mmCIF file of C-alpha atoms in Angstrom:
data_model
loop_
_atom_site.group_PDB
_atom_site.id
_atom_site.type_symbol
_atom_site.label_atom_id
_atom_site.label_comp_id
_atom_site.label_asym_id
_atom_site.label_seq_id
_atom_site.Cartn_x
_atom_site.Cartn_y
_atom_site.Cartn_z
ATOM 1 C CA MET A 267 -33.885 104.934 -103.199
ATOM 2 C CA PHE A 268 -34.437 106.645 -106.549
ATOM 3 C CA ASN A 269 -31.267 107.381 -108.479
ATOM 4 C CA ASP A 270 -30.992 111.092 -109.318
ATOM 5 C CA SER A 271 -28.645 110.238 -112.185
ATOM 6 C CA THR A 272 -31.469 108.607 -114.168
ATOM 7 C CA PRO A 273 -31.733 110.233 -117.632
ATOM 8 C CA PRO A 274 -34.328 113.032 -117.748
ATOM 9 C CA TYR A 275 -37.755 112.734 -119.369
ATOM 10 C CA TRP A 276 -38.539 116.282 -120.531
ATOM 11 C CA SER A 277 -37.722 118.742 -123.298
ATOM 12 C CA SER A 278 -36.230 122.202 -123.303
ATOM 13 C CA LYS A 279 -35.863 125.289 -125.434
ATOM 14 C CA VAL A 280 -33.924 127.188 -122.810
ATOM 15 C CA SER A 281 -31.211 129.668 -123.704
ATOM 16 C CA PRO A 282 -27.894 128.799 -122.023
ATOM 17 C CA THR A 283 -27.016 132.496 -121.598
ATOM 18 C CA LEU A 284 -26.607 133.444 -117.953
ATOM 19 C CA PRO A 285 -27.794 136.829 -116.616
ATOM 20 C CA SER A 286 -25.237 139.501 -115.930
ATOM 21 C CA LYS A 287 -24.011 139.937 -112.381
ATOM 22 C CA GLY A 288 -26.073 143.072 -111.943
ATOM 23 C CA GLU A 289 -29.306 141.486 -113.062
ATOM 24 C CA THR A 290 -32.065 141.376 -110.472
ATOM 25 C CA SER A 291 -33.410 138.124 -109.102
ATOM 26 C CA CYS A 292 -36.983 139.292 -109.797
ATOM 27 C CA VAL A 293 -37.885 137.650 -113.084
ATOM 28 C CA PRO A 294 -40.633 139.009 -115.379
ATOM 29 C CA ALA A 295 -43.403 136.595 -116.205
ATOM 30 C CA PRO A 296 -42.898 134.641 -119.430
ATOM 31 C CA PRO A 297 -45.277 135.395 -122.298
ATOM 32 C CA CYS A 298 -48.204 133.049 -122.737
ATOM 33 C CA CYS A 299 -47.514 130.355 -125.285
ATOM 34 C CA SER A 300 -50.355 127.864 -125.219
ATOM 35 C CA SER A 301 -48.680 125.528 -127.709
ATOM 36 C CA GLN A 302 -45.816 124.975 -125.245
ATOM 37 C CA ARG A 303 -47.900 124.905 -122.073
ATOM 38 C CA ARG A 304 -48.231 121.418 -120.629
ATOM 39 C CA TYR A 305 -49.712 122.228 -117.221
ATOM 40 C CA HIS A 306 -52.225 124.742 -115.944
ATOM 41 C CA TYR A 307 -50.574 124.683 -112.518
ATOM 42 C CA PHE A 308 -47.355 123.598 -110.853
ATOM 43 C CA LEU A 309 -47.647 122.558 -107.190
ATOM 44 C CA VAL A 310 -44.336 123.296 -105.507
ATOM 45 C CA LEU A 311 -43.739 121.117 -102.447
ATOM 46 C CA ASP A 312 -40.873 120.742 -99.978
ATOM 47 C CA PHE A 313 -41.233 118.683 -96.792
ATOM 48 C CA GLU A 314 -39.237 119.055 -93.614
ATOM 49 C CA ALA A 315 -39.041 115.952 -91.439
ATOM 50 C CA THR A 316 -37.782 114.762 -88.076
ATOM 51 C CA CYS A 317 -34.058 114.073 -88.208
ATOM 52 C CA ASP A 318 -30.914 113.544 -86.169
ATOM 53 C CA LYS A 319 -27.330 112.303 -86.474
ATOM 54 C CA PRO A 320 -27.286 109.339 -86.743
ATOM 55 C CA GLN A 321 -30.622 109.397 -88.568
ATOM 56 C CA ILE A 322 -33.766 108.384 -86.681
ATOM 57 C CA HIS A 323 -36.271 105.907 -88.108
ATOM 58 C CA PRO A 324 -38.932 106.337 -89.138
ATOM 59 C CA GLN A 325 -38.679 109.972 -90.148
ATOM 60 C CA GLU A 326 -41.922 111.951 -89.925
ATOM 61 C CA ILE A 327 -43.066 114.996 -91.882
ATOM 62 C CA ILE A 328 -43.257 118.079 -89.658
ATOM 63 C CA GLU A 329 -43.739 120.846 -92.258
ATOM 64 C CA PHE A 330 -46.065 120.485 -95.254
ATOM 65 C CA PRO A 331 -46.008 123.489 -97.637
ATOM 66 C CA ILE A 332 -47.409 123.729 -101.179
ATOM 67 C CA LEU A 333 -47.352 126.722 -103.539
ATOM 68 C CA LYS A 334 -49.841 126.786 -106.417
ATOM 69 C CA LEU A 335 -47.972 128.268 -109.371
ATOM 70 C CA ASN A 336 -49.842 129.486 -112.457
ATOM 71 C CA GLY A 337 -48.441 127.573 -115.447
ATOM 72 C CA ARG A 338 -48.765 130.595 -117.745
ATOM 73 C CA THR A 339 -47.549 133.485 -115.582
ATOM 74 C CA MET A 340 -45.445 131.394 -113.158
ATOM 75 C CA GLU A 341 -46.856 133.524 -110.331
ATOM 76 C CA ILE A 342 -47.933 132.101 -106.954
ATOM 77 C CA GLU A 343 -51.733 132.046 -106.762
ATOM 78 C CA SER A 344 -52.337 130.160 -103.518
ATOM 79 C CA THR A 345 -50.440 128.688 -100.569
ATOM 80 C CA PHE A 346 -51.057 125.652 -98.386
ATOM 81 C CA HIS A 347 -48.855 125.539 -95.290
ATOM 82 C CA MET A 348 -49.249 123.452 -92.149
ATOM 83 C CA TYR A 349 -47.006 122.019 -89.463
ATOM 84 C CA VAL A 350 -47.521 118.381 -88.510
ATOM 85 C CA GLN A 351 -47.229 116.746 -85.101
ATOM 86 C CA PRO A 352 -44.874 113.736 -85.144
ATOM 87 C CA VAL A 353 -46.124 110.720 -83.199
ATOM 88 C CA VAL A 354 -43.322 108.135 -83.242
ATOM 89 C CA HIS A 355 -40.643 110.622 -82.176
ATOM 90 C CA PRO A 356 -42.782 113.474 -80.802
ATOM 91 C CA GLN A 357 -39.815 115.362 -79.331
ATOM 92 C CA LEU A 358 -37.739 117.241 -81.907
ATOM 93 C CA THR A 359 -33.989 116.808 -81.588
ATOM 94 C CA PRO A 360 -31.657 119.812 -81.224
ATOM 95 C CA PHE A 361 -30.141 118.819 -84.589
ATOM 96 C CA CYS A 362 -33.579 118.973 -86.247
ATOM 97 C CA THR A 363 -34.381 122.381 -84.776
ATOM 98 C CA GLU A 364 -31.006 123.796 -85.772
ATOM 99 C CA LEU A 365 -31.342 122.459 -89.326
ATOM 100 C CA THR A 366 -34.971 123.409 -90.019
ATOM 101 C CA GLY A 367 -35.638 126.272 -87.617
ATOM 102 C CA ILE A 368 -38.713 124.389 -86.382
ATOM 103 C CA ILE A 369 -39.045 124.451 -82.596
ATOM 104 C CA GLN A 370 -41.093 122.119 -80.405
ATOM 105 C CA GLY A 371 -43.903 124.619 -79.926
ATOM 106 C CA MET A 372 -44.483 124.779 -83.682
ATOM 107 C CA VAL A 373 -45.460 121.087 -83.878
ATOM 108 C CA ASP A 374 -47.018 120.435 -80.461
ATOM 109 C CA GLY A 375 -50.794 120.251 -80.788
ATOM 110 C CA GLN A 376 -50.706 120.404 -84.576
ATOM 111 C CA PRO A 377 -52.766 118.019 -86.746
ATOM 112 C CA SER A 378 -51.547 114.504 -87.488
ATOM 113 C CA LEU A 379 -50.327 113.611 -90.974
ATOM 114 C CA GLN A 380 -53.667 111.944 -91.707
ATOM 115 C CA GLN A 381 -55.511 115.151 -90.799
ATOM 116 C CA VAL A 382 -53.121 117.293 -92.835
ATOM 117 C CA LEU A 383 -53.555 115.060 -95.886
ATOM 118 C CA GLU A 384 -57.325 115.465 -95.551
ATOM 119 C CA ARG A 385 -56.866 119.246 -95.508
ATOM 120 C CA VAL A 386 -54.579 119.064 -98.536
ATOM 121 C CA ASP A 387 -57.356 117.272 -100.397
ATOM 122 C CA GLU A 388 -59.872 119.930 -99.315
ATOM 123 C CA TRP A 389 -57.487 122.670 -100.487
ATOM 124 C CA MET A 390 -56.906 120.904 -103.816
ATOM 125 C CA ALA A 391 -60.682 120.717 -104.337
ATOM 126 C CA LYS A 392 -61.198 124.371 -103.367
ATOM 127 C CA GLU A 393 -58.496 125.454 -105.821
ATOM 128 C CA GLY A 394 -60.084 123.471 -108.658
ATOM 129 C CA LEU A 395 -57.097 121.143 -108.894
ATOM 130 C CA LEU A 396 -59.185 117.958 -108.748
ATOM 131 C CA ASP A 397 -61.100 118.911 -111.905
ATOM 132 C CA PRO A 398 -60.091 116.338 -114.570
ATOM 133 C CA SER A 399 -59.823 119.135 -117.149
ATOM 134 C CA VAL A 400 -57.193 120.961 -115.068
ATOM 135 C CA LYS A 401 -53.650 119.670 -115.576
ATOM 136 C CA SER A 402 -51.330 120.084 -112.611
ATOM 137 C CA ILE A 403 -48.186 118.406 -111.329
ATOM 138 C CA PHE A 404 -46.070 118.579 -108.195
ATOM 139 C CA VAL A 405 -42.533 119.973 -108.300
ATOM 140 C CA THR A 406 -39.862 119.042 -105.759
ATOM 141 C CA CYS A 407 -36.142 119.612 -105.286
ATOM 142 C CA GLY A 408 -35.150 115.970 -105.737
ATOM 143 C CA ASP A 409 -37.172 112.763 -105.574
ATOM 144 C CA TRP A 410 -37.039 112.204 -101.809
ATOM 145 C CA ASP A 411 -40.262 114.027 -100.877
ATOM 146 C CA LEU A 412 -42.668 112.017 -103.044
ATOM 147 C CA LYS A 413 -40.603 108.925 -103.850
ATOM 148 C CA VAL A 414 -39.429 108.157 -100.309
ATOM 149 C CA MET A 415 -40.751 110.355 -97.503
ATOM 150 C CA LEU A 416 -44.503 110.582 -98.076
ATOM 151 C CA PRO A 417 -45.108 107.010 -99.316
ATOM 152 C CA GLY A 418 -42.818 105.638 -96.604
ATOM 153 C CA GLN A 419 -44.613 107.409 -93.776
ATOM 154 C CA CYS A 420 -48.030 106.597 -95.227
ATOM 155 C CA GLN A 421 -47.081 102.927 -95.451
ATOM 156 C CA TYR A 422 -45.881 102.979 -91.834
ATOM 157 C CA LEU A 423 -49.166 104.566 -90.697
ATOM 158 C CA GLY A 424 -51.402 102.513 -92.993
ATOM 159 C CA LEU A 425 -52.585 105.566 -94.937
ATOM 160 C CA PRO A 426 -53.369 105.692 -98.669
ATOM 161 C CA VAL A 427 -51.361 107.977 -100.950
ATOM 162 C CA ALA A 428 -53.503 110.109 -103.256
ATOM 163 C CA ASP A 429 -52.849 109.626 -106.964
ATOM 164 C CA TYR A 430 -51.886 113.280 -107.443
ATOM 165 C CA PHE A 431 -48.800 112.687 -105.287
ATOM 166 C CA LYS A 432 -47.566 109.935 -107.630
ATOM 167 C CA GLN A 433 -46.167 112.095 -110.413
ATOM 168 C CA TRP A 434 -43.834 115.035 -110.156
ATOM 169 C CA ILE A 435 -41.037 117.096 -111.650
ATOM 170 C CA ASN A 436 -37.611 116.855 -110.019
ATOM 171 C CA LEU A 437 -36.243 120.400 -110.329
ATOM 172 C CA LYS A 438 -32.652 119.177 -110.029
ATOM 173 C CA LYS A 439 -33.095 117.119 -113.197
ATOM 174 C CA ALA A 440 -34.842 119.951 -115.022
ATOM 175 C CA TYR A 441 -32.081 122.385 -114.069
ATOM 176 C CA SER A 442 -29.287 120.007 -115.065
ATOM 177 C CA PHE A 443 -30.858 119.431 -118.467
ATOM 178 C CA ALA A 444 -31.409 123.160 -119.009
ATOM 179 C CA MET A 445 -28.045 124.399 -117.730
ATOM 180 C CA GLY A 446 -25.759 121.452 -118.438
ATOM 181 C CA SER A 447 -24.547 120.928 -114.868
ATOM 182 C CA TRP A 448 -25.830 118.942 -111.898
ATOM 183 C CA PRO A 449 -26.755 121.097 -108.848
ATOM 184 C CA LYS A 450 -24.880 119.063 -106.238
ATOM 185 C CA ASN A 451 -25.889 121.469 -103.462
ATOM 186 C CA GLY A 452 -29.484 121.713 -104.610
ATOM 187 C CA LEU A 453 -31.164 125.091 -104.353
ATOM 188 C CA LEU A 454 -27.957 126.890 -103.409
ATOM 189 C CA ASP A 455 -26.257 125.769 -106.635
ATOM 190 C CA MET A 456 -29.317 126.488 -108.768
ATOM 191 C CA ASN A 457 -29.696 130.003 -107.384
ATOM 192 C CA LYS A 458 -25.987 130.623 -107.898
ATOM 193 C CA GLY A 459 -26.072 129.250 -111.443
ATOM 194 C CA LEU A 460 -28.971 131.546 -112.335
ATOM 195 C CA ASN A 461 -27.591 134.537 -110.389
ATOM 196 C CA LEU A 462 -30.610 134.590 -108.071
ATOM 197 C CA GLN A 463 -30.715 135.697 -104.450
ATOM 198 C CA HIS A 464 -31.561 132.885 -102.032
ATOM 199 C CA ILE A 465 -34.919 133.531 -100.381
ATOM 200 C CA GLY A 466 -35.238 133.022 -96.626
ATOM 201 C CA ARG A 467 -33.664 130.247 -94.602
ATOM 202 C CA PRO A 468 -32.271 127.005 -96.075
ATOM 203 C CA HIS A 469 -34.279 123.959 -94.910
ATOM 204 C CA SER A 470 -37.371 126.006 -94.158
ATOM 205 C CA GLY A 471 -39.991 124.156 -96.167
ATOM 206 C CA ILE A 472 -41.976 127.237 -97.158
ATOM 207 C CA ASP A 473 -38.833 129.235 -98.008
ATOM 208 C CA ASP A 474 -37.469 126.343 -100.066
ATOM 209 C CA CYS A 475 -40.761 126.313 -101.994
ATOM 210 C CA LYS A 476 -40.349 130.020 -102.759
ATOM 211 C CA ASN A 477 -36.838 129.375 -104.066
ATOM 212 C CA ILE A 478 -38.074 126.505 -106.237
ATOM 213 C CA ALA A 479 -40.810 128.756 -107.649
ATOM 214 C CA ASN A 480 -38.308 131.528 -108.417
ATOM 215 C CA ILE A 481 -35.945 129.110 -110.178
ATOM 216 C CA MET A 482 -38.836 127.697 -112.221
ATOM 217 C CA LYS A 483 -39.949 131.180 -113.216
ATOM 218 C CA THR A 484 -36.421 132.024 -114.351
ATOM 219 C CA LEU A 485 -36.094 128.887 -116.472
ATOM 220 C CA ALA A 486 -39.599 129.307 -117.916
ATOM 221 C CA HIS A 487 -38.831 132.915 -118.867
ATOM 222 C CA ARG A 488 -35.905 131.576 -120.908
ATOM 223 C CA GLY A 489 -38.178 129.154 -122.735
ATOM 224 C CA PHE A 490 -37.722 125.944 -120.755
ATOM 225 C CA ILE A 491 -40.655 123.545 -120.985
ATOM 226 C CA PHE A 492 -41.188 121.510 -117.811
ATOM 227 C CA LYS A 493 -42.201 117.856 -118.097
ATOM 228 C CA GLN A 494 -42.777 115.055 -115.619
ATOM 229 C CA THR A 495 -39.546 113.361 -114.554
ATOM 230 C CA SER A 496 -40.874 110.683 -112.200
ATOM 231 C CA LYS A 497 -41.551 107.201 -113.503
ATOM 232 C CA PRO A 498 -45.086 105.802 -113.153
ATOM 233 C CA PHE A 499 -45.704 103.917 -109.881
#
C-alpha cells in the first residue's frame, strides 16, 4: 500500500493565515493567473466500496462520482455520478450501509464496473477531457482510490485501467504541505483547519467530492498551486 508519508511533489505559494471564525465557508473564485495554472481541469473523485468488519475481500466499488472542476475559477462545471452493482459480494452488509448511507436498492440492477468505466470514458470524451491539448488530473482524498481500489478491482476482473486514472493529486498531501499539519482525520480535519462547514454526509462519495472541491477552492484562493503527487506507474 502507498505510504502517505512520502515527501510531496508540488509547490505552493499559499498564505498560512487562517480565516476568522466568522468567515463564511463559501470561497470567492481565485483570480485567473495563467502563469501559475498547470491544469485546465481537476477531476475530483471519491469511491465508496463494499466493506465490513472484519474487512471483506475483494472490495468492490459501489459509488463512482467525479466532479469536473474548472482550473481557473475552481467552480464545478460537470458531474458524473453512478452507483455500481457488486458481483462478488452482491449483498451489502449492515456495516457498509451504515457507513456509506448506500442501501441495497441503490446498487441492485445498476451497471457493472466495466459498464460504468465505459460510461466514464464517454463522459470524458463529451467533456473534451480526452483532447491532448486539455490538461486535467484526478484529485482524491488519499491514494487508496486510484493506487489500490480501482487497479485492484480491475485486475481481479481482468479489466484495463485507462491511462487518465494513473496520475492524481492526493489532497491530504497538498493540504499538509500548504498548512503544515497532516490531516489525520481526512476531510474533517481539513475542513476544520480551513474553518469550512462540512458538506453533506461523511462517506457519501458525491458529498466527499463536494468537500474536496471546496477545500481545493479555498487553498487555490490563497495562492496554492496544485501539482501531481502520485508517482508514475
